[in-house]
Coordinates of C-alpha atoms in Angstrom, one line a residue:
X1 CA 204.2 -12.9 37.4
X2 CA 202.4 -9.8 38.2
X3 CA 199.4 -9.3 36.1
X4 CA 200.5 -5.9 34.6
X5 CA 203.4 -7.7 32.9
X6 CA 201.2 -10.5 31.5
X7 CA 202.3 -13.1 28.9
X8 CA 200.2 -11.5 26.4
X9 CA 202.1 -8.1 26.8
X10 CA 205.4 -9.9 26.6
X11 CA 204.5 -11.6 23.4
X12 CA 203.1 -8.4 22.0
X13 CA 206.5 -6.7 22.6
X14 CA 208.5 -9.6 21.0
X15 CA 206.0 -9.6 18.0
X16 CA 206.7 -5.9 17.4
X17 CA 210.4 -7.0 16.6
X18 CA 209.3 -10.0 14.7
X19 CA 206.6 -8.3 12.6
X20 CA 208.8 -7.1 9.8
X21 CA 210.0 -10.8 9.2
X22 CA 206.7 -12.4 9.8
X23 CA 206.7 -14.1 6.3
X24 CA 210.0 -15.8 7.0
X25 CA 208.9 -16.7 10.5
X26 CA 205.5 -18.3 9.2
X27 CA 207.6 -20.2 6.4
X28 CA 210.0 -21.5 9.1
X29 CA 207.1 -22.7 11.2
X30 CA 205.5 -24.3 8.1
X31 CA 208.6 -26.1 7.2
X32 CA 209.0 -27.2 10.8
X33 CA 205.5 -28.7 10.8
X34 CA 206.2 -30.5 7.5
X35 CA 209.4 -32.0 8.8
X36 CA 207.6 -33.2 11.9
X37 CA 204.9 -34.8 9.9
X38 CA 207.4 -37.2 8.5
X39 CA 207.9 -38.5 12.1
X40 CA 204.2 -39.5 11.9
X41 CA 204.4 -40.9 8.3
X42 CA 207.6 -42.9 8.5
X43 CA 206.4 -45.3 11.2
X44 CA 203.5 -46.4 8.9
X45 CA 205.9 -47.7 6.5
X46 CA 207.9 -49.5 9.3
X47 CA 204.7 -51.1 10.3
X48 CA 204.3 -52.5 6.6
X49 CA 208.0 -53.4 6.7
X50 CA 207.5 -55.6 9.8
X51 CA 204.3 -57.0 8.5
X52 CA 206.1 -58.1 5.4
X53 CA 208.9 -59.7 7.5
X54 CA 206.3 -61.6 9.4
X55 CA 204.7 -63.2 6.3
X56 CA 205.2 -66.9 5.8
X57 CA 205.9 -66.4 1.9
X58 CA 209.3 -67.2 0.6
X59 CA 212.1 -64.8 1.4
X60 CA 213.0 -63.9 -2.3
X61 CA 209.3 -62.9 -2.8
X62 CA 209.4 -60.5 0.2
X63 CA 212.8 -58.8 -0.6
X64 CA 211.6 -56.5 -3.5
X65 CA 208.8 -55.2 -1.3
X66 CA 211.0 -54.7 1.6
X67 CA 213.6 -52.8 -0.6
X68 CA 210.7 -50.8 -2.0
X69 CA 209.6 -49.8 1.5
X70 CA 213.1 -49.0 2.5
X71 CA 213.7 -46.6 -0.4
X72 CA 210.3 -44.8 0.6
X73 CA 211.6 -44.6 4.2
X74 CA 214.9 -43.1 2.9
X75 CA 213.1 -40.7 0.6
X76 CA 210.9 -39.4 3.4
X77 CA 213.9 -39.1 5.8
X78 CA 215.8 -37.2 3.0
X79 CA 212.8 -34.7 2.5
X80 CA 212.7 -34.3 6.4
X81 CA 216.5 -33.6 6.5
X82 CA 216.2 -31.0 3.7
X83 CA 213.4 -29.2 5.6
X84 CA 215.3 -29.1 8.8
X85 CA 218.4 -27.7 7.0
X86 CA 216.2 -24.8 5.6
X87 CA 214.7 -24.2 9.0
X88 CA 218.0 -24.0 10.6
X89 CA 219.4 -21.7 8.0
X90 CA 216.4 -19.4 8.1
X91 CA 216.6 -19.4 11.9
X92 CA 220.2 -18.6 11.9
X93 CA 219.6 -15.5 9.8
X94 CA 216.3 -14.4 11.6
X95 CA 217.1 -14.7 15.4
X96 CA 220.2 -12.4 15.5
X97 CA 218.2 -9.8 13.6
X98 CA 215.3 -9.9 15.9
X99 CA 217.4 -10.0 19.0
X100 CA 219.3 -7.0 17.6
X101 CA 216.1 -5.2 17.1
X102 CA 214.9 -6.1 20.7
X103 CA 218.1 -4.9 22.2
X104 CA 218.3 -1.6 20.2
X105 CA 214.7 -0.8 20.8
X106 CA 215.1 -1.5 24.6
X107 CA 218.3 0.6 24.7
X108 CA 216.6 3.5 22.9
X109 CA 213.7 3.3 25.2
X110 CA 215.9 3.3 28.2
X111 CA 218.0 6.3 27.0
X112 CA 214.7 8.3 26.8
X113 CA 213.9 7.6 30.5
X114 CA 214.2 10.6 32.8
X115 CA 217.1 11.8 35.1
X116 CA 215.0 10.6 38.2
X117 CA 214.8 7.0 36.6
X118 CA 218.5 6.6 36.3
X119 CA 219.0 8.1 39.6
X120 CA 217.0 5.2 41.1
X121 CA 218.3 2.4 39.0
X122 CA 221.5 0.3 38.9
X123 CA 223.2 0.4 35.6
X124 CA 224.4 -3.2 35.8
X125 CA 220.9 -4.4 36.4
X126 CA 219.6 -2.4 33.5
X127 CA 222.3 -3.9 31.2
X128 CA 221.3 -7.4 32.4
X129 CA 217.5 -6.7 31.8
X130 CA 218.1 -5.7 28.2
X131 CA 220.2 -8.6 27.4
X132 CA 217.7 -10.9 29.2
X133 CA 214.8 -9.8 27.0
X134 CA 216.7 -10.8 23.8
X135 CA 217.9 -14.1 25.4
X136 CA 214.3 -14.9 26.6
X137 CA 213.0 -14.4 23.0
X138 CA 215.7 -16.8 21.7
X139 CA 214.7 -19.3 24.4
X140 CA 210.9 -19.0 23.6
X141 CA 211.6 -19.5 19.8
X142 CA 213.7 -22.5 20.3
X143 CA 211.3 -24.1 22.6
X144 CA 208.3 -23.5 20.2
X145 CA 210.3 -24.5 17.0
X146 CA 212.0 -27.6 18.4
X147 CA 209.7 -28.9 21.0
X148 CA 206.2 -27.6 21.2
X149 CA 205.6 -27.4 17.5
X150 CA 207.0 -31.0 17.2
X151 CA 205.0 -32.2 20.1
X152 CA 201.7 -30.7 18.7
X153 CA 202.3 -32.2 15.1
X154 CA 203.5 -35.6 16.3
X155 CA 200.9 -36.1 19.2
X156 CA 198.0 -35.1 17.0
X157 CA 199.2 -37.1 14.0
X158 CA 200.0 -40.2 16.0
X159 CA 196.6 -40.2 17.8
X160 CA 194.8 -39.8 14.6
X161 CA 196.6 -42.8 13.1
X162 CA 196.0 -45.0 16.2
X163 CA 192.4 -44.0 16.4
X164 CA 191.9 -44.9 12.6
X165 CA 193.7 -48.2 13.4
X166 CA 191.9 -49.1 16.6
X167 CA 190.0 -46.7 18.8
X168 CA 191.0 -48.5 21.9
X169 CA 194.7 -48.0 21.3
X170 CA 193.9 -44.3 20.5
X171 CA 192.0 -43.8 23.7
X172 CA 194.7 -45.3 25.8
X173 CA 197.4 -43.3 24.4
X174 CA 195.4 -40.1 24.4
X175 CA 194.6 -40.6 28.1
X176 CA 198.3 -41.2 28.9
X177 CA 199.4 -38.1 27.0
X178 CA 196.7 -35.9 28.4
X179 CA 197.8 -36.9 32.1
X180 CA 201.4 -36.3 31.5
X181 CA 200.9 -33.1 29.6
X182 CA 198.4 -31.7 32.3
X183 CA 200.8 -32.5 35.1
X184 CA 203.6 -30.7 33.3
X185 CA 201.6 -27.5 32.6
X186 CA 200.3 -27.3 36.1
X187 CA 203.6 -27.8 37.7
X188 CA 205.3 -25.1 35.5
X189 CA 202.5 -22.7 36.2
X190 CA 202.9 -23.3 40.0
X191 CA 206.6 -23.0 39.7
X192 CA 206.4 -19.7 37.9
X193 CA 206.6 -17.5 41.0
X194 CA 209.8 -19.2 42.0
X195 CA 211.2 -18.6 38.7
X196 CA 210.4 -15.0 38.9
X197 CA 211.9 -14.7 42.4
X198 CA 215.2 -16.4 41.2
X199 CA 215.2 -13.9 38.1
X200 CA 214.9 -10.9 40.4
X201 CA 217.8 -12.3 42.6
X202 CA 219.8 -12.8 39.5
X203 CA 219.3 -9.1 38.5
X204 CA 219.9 -8.0 42.1
X205 CA 223.3 -9.7 42.2
X206 CA 224.3 -8.1 39.0
X207 CA 223.4 -4.7 40.4
X208 CA 225.3 -5.1 43.5
X209 CA 228.5 -6.5 41.7
X210 CA 228.3 -3.6 39.2
X211 CA 227.8 -1.0 41.9
X212 CA 230.8 -2.2 44.0
X213 CA 233.1 -2.4 40.8
X214 CA 232.1 1.0 39.7
X215 CA 233.0 2.4 43.2
X216 CA 236.1 0.3 43.6
X217 CA 238.4 3.2 44.5
X218 CA 235.8 4.2 47.2
X219 CA 235.8 0.7 48.5
X220 CA 239.7 0.8 48.8
X221 CA 239.6 4.2 50.5
X222 CA 237.4 3.0 53.2
X223 CA 238.9 -0.5 53.3
X224 CA 235.4 -2.0 52.9
X225 CA 236.3 -5.0 50.9
X226 CA 235.0 -7.4 53.5
X227 CA 231.6 -5.4 53.8
X228 CA 231.2 -5.6 50.0
X229 CA 231.9 -9.1 49.9
X230 CA 229.4 -9.8 52.5
X231 CA 226.7 -7.8 50.6
X232 CA 227.5 -9.8 47.5
X233 CA 227.7 -13.1 49.4
X234 CA 224.3 -12.3 51.0
X235 CA 222.5 -11.9 47.8
X236 CA 224.3 -14.8 46.2
X237 CA 223.3 -17.0 49.2
X238 CA 219.7 -16.2 48.6
X239 CA 220.1 -16.9 44.8
X240 CA 221.7 -20.2 45.7
X241 CA 218.8 -21.2 48.0
X242 CA 216.3 -20.2 45.2
X243 CA 218.2 -22.2 42.6
X244 CA 218.5 -25.3 44.7
X245 CA 214.8 -25.1 45.6
X246 CA 213.9 -24.9 41.8
X247 CA 216.1 -27.8 40.9
X248 CA 214.7 -30.0 43.6
X249 CA 211.2 -29.1 42.6
X250 CA 212.2 -30.1 38.9
X251 CA 213.7 -33.4 40.2
X252 CA 210.5 -34.3 42.0
X253 CA 208.6 -33.5 38.9
X254 CA 210.7 -35.5 36.6
X255 CA 210.5 -38.6 38.8
X256 CA 206.7 -38.3 39.0
X257 CA 206.7 -37.9 35.2
X258 CA 209.0 -40.9 34.5
X259 CA 206.7 -43.0 36.7
X260 CA 203.6 -41.9 34.6
X261 CA 205.4 -42.9 31.4
X262 CA 206.4 -46.4 32.8
X263 CA 202.9 -47.0 33.6
X264 CA 201.6 -45.6 30.4
X265 CA 203.9 -47.9 28.3
X266 CA 202.8 -50.9 30.4
X267 CA 199.1 -50.2 29.9
X268 CA 199.5 -49.6 26.2
X269 CA 201.4 -52.8 25.4
X270 CA 199.0 -54.7 27.7
X271 CA 196.1 -53.5 25.7
X272 CA 198.0 -54.3 22.5
X273 CA 198.8 -57.9 23.5
X274 CA 195.1 -58.5 24.3
X275 CA 194.2 -57.3 20.8
X276 CA 196.9 -59.3 19.1
X277 CA 195.8 -62.4 20.9
X278 CA 192.3 -61.9 19.3
X279 CA 194.0 -61.2 15.8
X280 CA 193.0 -57.6 15.7
X281 CA 196.4 -56.2 15.4
X282 CA 199.7 -57.5 13.6
X283 CA 203.3 -57.6 14.5
X284 CA 203.8 -54.5 12.5
X285 CA 201.3 -52.7 14.7
X286 CA 203.6 -53.4 17.8
X287 CA 206.4 -51.7 15.7
X288 CA 204.1 -48.8 15.0
X289 CA 202.8 -48.4 18.6
X290 CA 206.4 -48.6 20.1
X291 CA 207.7 -46.1 17.5
X292 CA 204.9 -43.8 18.3
X293 CA 205.2 -44.1 22.1
X294 CA 209.0 -43.5 22.0
X295 CA 208.4 -40.4 19.7
X296 CA 205.5 -39.1 21.8
X297 CA 207.2 -39.7 25.2
X298 CA 210.4 -38.2 24.1
X299 CA 208.2 -35.0 23.2
X300 CA 206.0 -35.1 26.2
X301 CA 209.1 -35.7 28.5
X302 CA 210.6 -32.4 26.9
X303 CA 207.3 -30.8 27.4
X304 CA 207.9 -30.4 31.1
X305 CA 211.3 -28.8 30.5
X306 CA 210.0 -26.8 27.5
X307 CA 207.2 -25.3 29.7
X308 CA 209.4 -24.6 32.5
X309 CA 211.9 -23.0 30.2
X310 CA 209.2 -20.8 28.5
X311 CA 207.9 -19.6 31.9
X312 CA 211.5 -18.8 32.9
X313 CA 211.9 -16.9 29.8
X314 CA 208.7 -15.0 30.5
X315 CA 210.0 -14.3 34.1
X316 CA 213.4 -13.0 32.6
X317 CA 211.6 -10.9 30.0
X318 CA 209.1 -9.4 32.6
X319 CA 211.6 -7.0 34.2
X320 CA 212.5 -5.5 30.9
X321 CA 208.9 -5.3 29.8
X322 CA 208.2 -3.5 33.0
X323 CA 210.5 -0.8 31.9
X324 CA 209.2 -0.7 28.4
X325 CA 205.8 -0.3 29.8
X326 CA 206.8 2.4 32.2
X327 CA 205.8 5.8 30.7
X328 CA 208.7 8.4 30.3
X329 CA 208.4 10.9 32.9
X330 CA 209.6 13.8 30.9
X331 CA 208.1 13.7 27.3
X332 CA 208.0 15.9 24.5
X333 CA 204.7 17.9 24.0
X334 CA 202.6 16.2 21.2
X335 CA 203.1 19.4 18.9
X336 CA 206.5 20.4 20.4
X337 CA 208.5 22.9 18.2
X338 CA 212.2 23.4 17.6
X339 CA 213.6 25.9 20.2
X340 CA 214.9 28.9 18.3
X341 CA 217.4 30.9 20.4
X342 CA 218.5 34.5 19.3
X343 CA 219.0 36.6 22.4
X344 CA 219.2 33.7 25.0
X345 CA 216.9 35.5 27.5
X346 CA 216.1 33.1 30.3
X347 CA 213.0 33.7 32.6
X348 CA 211.7 31.6 35.5
X349 CA 208.1 32.5 36.2
X350 CA 206.7 31.3 39.5
X351 CA 208.4 28.0 39.3
X352 CA 207.4 25.4 41.8
X353 CA 209.0 21.9 42.1
X354 CA 208.9 19.0 44.5
X355 CA 210.8 15.8 44.6
X356 CA 208.0 14.3 46.5
X357 CA 205.0 15.3 48.6
X358 CA 207.2 16.0 51.6
X359 CA 210.3 17.7 50.0
X360 CA 209.5 21.0 48.4
X361 CA 212.6 22.4 46.6
X362 CA 211.4 25.5 44.6
X363 CA 208.4 27.6 45.9
X364 CA 207.2 30.0 43.2
X365 CA 210.8 31.1 42.1
X366 CA 210.9 33.9 39.7
X367 CA 213.9 35.6 37.9
X368 CA 215.1 36.8 34.6
X369 CA 218.5 36.6 33.1
X370 CA 219.3 39.2 30.4
X371 CA 220.9 38.5 27.1
X372 CA 224.6 37.5 27.5
X373 CA 224.3 38.1 31.4
X374 CA 226.5 36.0 33.6
X375 CA 224.9 35.2 37.0
X376 CA 226.1 33.2 39.9
X377 CA 223.6 31.2 42.0
X378 CA 224.7 31.1 45.6
X379 CA 223.0 29.8 48.8
X380 CA 223.1 27.3 51.5
X381 CA 223.1 23.6 50.6
X382 CA 219.8 22.4 49.6
X383 CA 218.5 25.8 48.6
X384 CA 217.7 24.6 45.1
X385 CA 220.6 25.8 43.0
X386 CA 221.4 22.6 41.2
X387 CA 217.6 21.9 40.7
X388 CA 217.3 25.1 38.9
X389 CA 219.9 24.1 36.2
X390 CA 218.2 20.7 36.0
X391 CA 214.8 22.2 35.4
X392 CA 216.4 24.4 32.8
X393 CA 217.8 21.3 31.1
X394 CA 214.4 19.8 31.6
X395 CA 215.7 16.8 33.4
X396 CA 212.6 17.2 35.5
X397 CA 209.3 18.9 34.6
X398 CA 208.2 21.9 36.8
X399 CA 205.1 21.2 39.0
X400 CA 203.7 24.7 38.3
X401 CA 204.9 28.0 36.6
X402 CA 207.0 28.0 33.5
X403 CA 210.6 28.5 32.3
X404 CA 211.0 30.6 29.1
X405 CA 213.9 31.0 26.7
X406 CA 213.5 34.0 24.5
X407 CA 209.8 33.8 25.2
X408 CA 209.4 30.1 24.4
X409 CA 208.1 27.8 27.1
X410 CA 210.7 25.0 27.2
X411 CA 207.9 22.5 28.1
X412 CA 206.5 23.1 24.5
X413 CA 209.7 22.6 22.7
X414 CA 211.6 19.4 21.9
X415 CA 214.0 18.2 24.5
X416 CA 216.8 17.7 21.9
X417 CA 216.5 21.2 20.6
X418 CA 216.5 22.6 24.1
X419 CA 219.6 20.8 25.2
X420 CA 221.4 21.4 21.9
X421 CA 221.3 25.1 22.9
X422 CA 222.8 24.6 26.3
X423 CA 226.4 23.7 27.2
X424 CA 226.9 22.3 30.7
X425 CA 230.0 21.7 32.6
X426 CA 229.2 19.7 35.8
X427 CA 231.2 19.8 38.9
X428 CA 232.0 16.1 38.6
X429 CA 232.3 15.3 34.8
X430 CA 231.9 11.8 33.7
X431 CA 233.8 10.7 30.6
X432 CA 233.1 7.8 28.3
X433 CA 235.7 4.9 28.2
X434 CA 236.7 6.1 24.7
X435 CA 239.6 8.0 23.4
X436 CA 240.3 11.6 24.3
X437 CA 239.4 12.6 20.7
X438 CA 236.1 10.9 21.0
X439 CA 235.3 12.6 24.4
X440 CA 236.0 16.1 23.4
X441 CA 234.3 15.6 19.8
X442 CA 231.2 14.6 21.7
X443 CA 230.4 18.2 22.0
X444 CA 230.0 18.3 18.3
X445 CA 230.3 15.0 16.5
X446 CA 230.8 16.7 13.0
X447 CA 233.9 18.6 14.2
X448 CA 237.2 18.3 12.5
X449 CA 240.3 17.1 14.1
X450 CA 241.7 20.7 13.9
X451 CA 238.6 22.0 15.7
X452 CA 239.0 19.5 18.5
X453 CA 242.6 20.5 18.9
X454 CA 241.7 24.2 19.1
X455 CA 239.1 23.5 21.7
X456 CA 241.5 21.5 23.7
X457 CA 244.1 24.5 23.4
X458 CA 241.5 26.9 24.7
X459 CA 240.6 24.6 27.6
X460 CA 244.4 24.2 28.4
X461 CA 244.5 20.5 28.1
X462 CA 246.2 20.1 24.6
X463 CA 249.6 20.2 26.3
X464 CA 249.0 17.3 28.7
X465 CA 247.2 15.3 26.1
X466 CA 250.2 15.6 23.9
X467 CA 252.5 14.2 26.6
X468 CA 250.5 11.0 26.7
X469 CA 251.9 8.1 25.0
X470 CA 249.0 7.7 22.6
X471 CA 248.0 11.4 22.5
X472 CA 244.4 12.1 21.6
X473 CA 243.9 8.2 21.0
X474 CA 244.4 7.6 24.6
X475 CA 241.5 5.8 26.2
X476 CA 240.5 7.4 29.6
X477 CA 239.1 4.5 31.4
X478 CA 235.5 4.0 32.7
X479 CA 234.1 7.3 33.8
X480 CA 237.6 8.8 33.0
X481 CA 239.3 7.1 35.9
X482 CA 242.7 7.2 34.3
X483 CA 242.7 11.0 34.4
X484 CA 243.0 13.3 37.3
X485 CA 240.0 15.4 38.4
X486 CA 241.5 18.5 37.1
X487 CA 242.3 16.7 33.8
X488 CA 238.7 15.5 33.4
X489 CA 237.4 18.9 34.1
X490 CA 239.5 20.4 31.4
X491 CA 238.3 17.9 28.9
X492 CA 234.7 18.6 29.9
X493 CA 235.4 22.3 29.4
X494 CA 236.9 21.5 25.9
X495 CA 233.9 19.6 25.0
X496 CA 231.7 22.6 26.0
X497 CA 233.9 25.0 24.0
X498 CA 233.5 22.7 21.0
X499 CA 229.7 22.7 21.5
X500 CA 229.6 26.5 21.5
X501 CA 225.9 26.8 22.7
X502 CA 224.4 30.1 23.4
X503 CA 223.5 29.2 26.9
X504 CA 226.2 28.0 29.3
X505 CA 225.6 26.3 32.7
X506 CA 228.7 25.8 35.0
X507 CA 228.4 23.7 38.1
X508 CA 231.6 25.2 39.7
X509 CA 233.7 24.1 36.8
X510 CA 236.9 25.1 38.5
X511 CA 236.2 23.3 41.8
X512 CA 238.4 20.2 41.0
X513 CA 241.3 22.2 39.9
X514 CA 244.5 23.1 41.8
X515 CA 245.5 26.8 41.8
X516 CA 247.8 26.6 38.9
X517 CA 245.2 24.6 36.8
X518 CA 242.5 27.0 37.8
X519 CA 244.4 30.0 36.6
X520 CA 244.9 28.3 33.2
X521 CA 241.3 27.3 33.0
X522 CA 239.8 30.6 34.2
X523 CA 241.0 32.6 31.2
X524 CA 239.5 29.8 28.9
X525 CA 236.2 30.2 30.8
X526 CA 236.1 33.8 30.5
X527 CA 236.6 33.4 26.7
X528 CA 233.9 30.7 26.8
X529 CA 231.4 32.9 28.5
X530 CA 231.8 35.8 26.1
X531 CA 228.5 36.3 24.2
X532 CA 226.8 33.6 26.2
X533 CA 224.0 33.8 28.8
X534 CA 225.8 32.1 31.6
X535 CA 224.4 30.5 34.9
X536 CA 227.1 29.5 37.4
X537 CA 226.5 27.5 40.5
X538 CA 229.3 29.2 42.4
X539 CA 231.4 28.5 45.5
X540 CA 234.7 30.0 44.7
X541 CA 235.4 33.6 45.1
X542 CA 237.3 33.7 41.9
X543 CA 234.3 32.6 40.0
X544 CA 231.8 34.8 41.9
X545 CA 233.7 38.1 41.2
X546 CA 233.7 37.5 37.4
X547 CA 229.8 37.4 37.3
X548 CA 227.7 40.4 36.3
X549 CA 225.1 39.5 39.0
X550 CA 224.9 37.3 42.0
X551 CA 221.5 35.7 42.7
X552 CA 220.9 34.5 46.4
X553 CA 218.7 31.5 46.7
X554 CA 217.1 30.1 49.9
X555 CA 214.1 28.1 50.7
X556 CA 213.4 27.7 47.0
X557 CA 213.2 31.4 46.1
X558 CA 215.2 34.3 45.0
X559 CA 215.8 36.2 48.3
X560 CA 218.4 38.8 47.1
X561 CA 220.3 39.8 44.0
X562 CA 223.1 42.1 43.1
X563 CA 226.8 42.5 42.7
X564 CA 229.3 41.2 45.2
X565 CA 229.8 44.8 46.7
X566 CA 226.1 45.5 46.8
X567 CA 225.2 42.3 48.6
X568 CA 227.9 42.8 51.2
X569 CA 226.4 46.1 52.1
X570 CA 223.1 44.3 53.1
X571 CA 222.7 42.2 56.2
X572 CA 221.5 39.2 54.3
X573 CA 222.3 35.6 53.7
X574 CA 225.1 36.5 51.2
X575 CA 227.0 38.4 53.8
X576 CA 226.7 35.5 56.4
X577 CA 227.9 33.1 53.8
X578 CA 230.8 35.4 53.0
X579 CA 231.8 35.8 56.6
X580 CA 232.1 32.1 57.1
X581 CA 234.1 31.5 53.8
X582 CA 237.4 29.7 54.1
X583 CA 240.2 29.4 51.6
X584 CA 238.2 31.3 48.9
X585 CA 235.2 28.9 49.2
X586 CA 231.7 29.6 50.2
X587 CA 230.1 26.6 51.5

């Protein structure tokens, strides 16, 4: 495991979710220790039991003693049973709560990551990592509670008893346990890199599958089923090799460990026989030794698996911990204020932005948008039009310069208050796999049903919704796949109408519509834009002509500005774009 995602860091993150239940956690561990102590105490009474059986006194004289010992053993077993029942009950209550806290915290932290983070990540892989962290916690707790804690208590207790009974017996058992435990720990540590490799391949296979299923329509369009199967088969073949290699390693380790245990039992019983021959141990001691060895070997045998499972859990958790330790790229200023919008004046002041050191997008861009002014951003592909709107939404932070809304630097206000004052309708709207009512109401969660209906009417989608069998309760499918492109666009516009923010950003919101739908939507957009400061990334002539001003972007700068007629009178980029237009589009 990489050093930056150390075991200590993983445990710290898990402890943050456990901390509020720490008293119950410690109580559960204490009860577990008490229950395991009975596994040390009870064999002492079995030793007495067999010693009494071996006496030469009359049987009737021995029966009361044997019954007394039997009832003591029964009582201890009963106490142990009660302790385990309480441990299981508390664990059943605690683990789901802590796992829920881990998953919700991971989900919340993921949501606060930047636009860039999600652009570079597979959604399916992220989902898998969140669940893995919680599963890793459950695996760790189970191994500690049921194996490591029992091993610690039973081995220490048994060794103390044997050392008190005969130092030589204690020394032999201690040496055997130490050899087996050391081998298991060293093997598990050595194998960790292979566990981590398999964990990464597991995440990769999930990511490849999710990516393909998300783009299933594209795969069908390009008849790429065989290609996608090949990609998935490739990663699964690598996972298969990694898994087989791990299981072979574990098989070799278990074979070696079993050999050590056979040898240890032989040595232990050999020494005991020599001591019995000299009269230094009794028949009951053989029962005690055998009981201790069975208990210890069972625990030590599980130690190998426990250590391996623990390291596997650390490997699984490491990928999510990596994300939790990754600083958010876009963060609120420590003393960020709430954005207050009155006139909705937007100003870009010498804004510079680069995606990386070799790809400069905006180079000292400056422009101002007046209150309630509607502007269109036009320019060649890659000029920086979409980047301008993303910077306004603060999906990225500017490299230098500043963006102001009513004189307030957006870098110094909270992201939530900034985005609450901006409605955006993207070119390709993505809907939730929820009902149409939920998708439209997303613009303003406290809106009434009637307000949702009114927004839908203004967006010209109420009619087609009512024609659906379940109306507003219709689920739209993942990413809105059950709807046509134009229908999705109108739902997104209805959502923006309902939000009613003072600033409106349209990424050519009519581009997915046919002419009939566009004519219906355009009237709604005109109404939507009234009284709002509006930025439109425009390609269609019908959209451009409705704007107060056209701003031409090229090379990351404003190179021209004016009305459609003014710009056509100049021999500039806009006129060149106009001359190559086709079908009402500027590309």
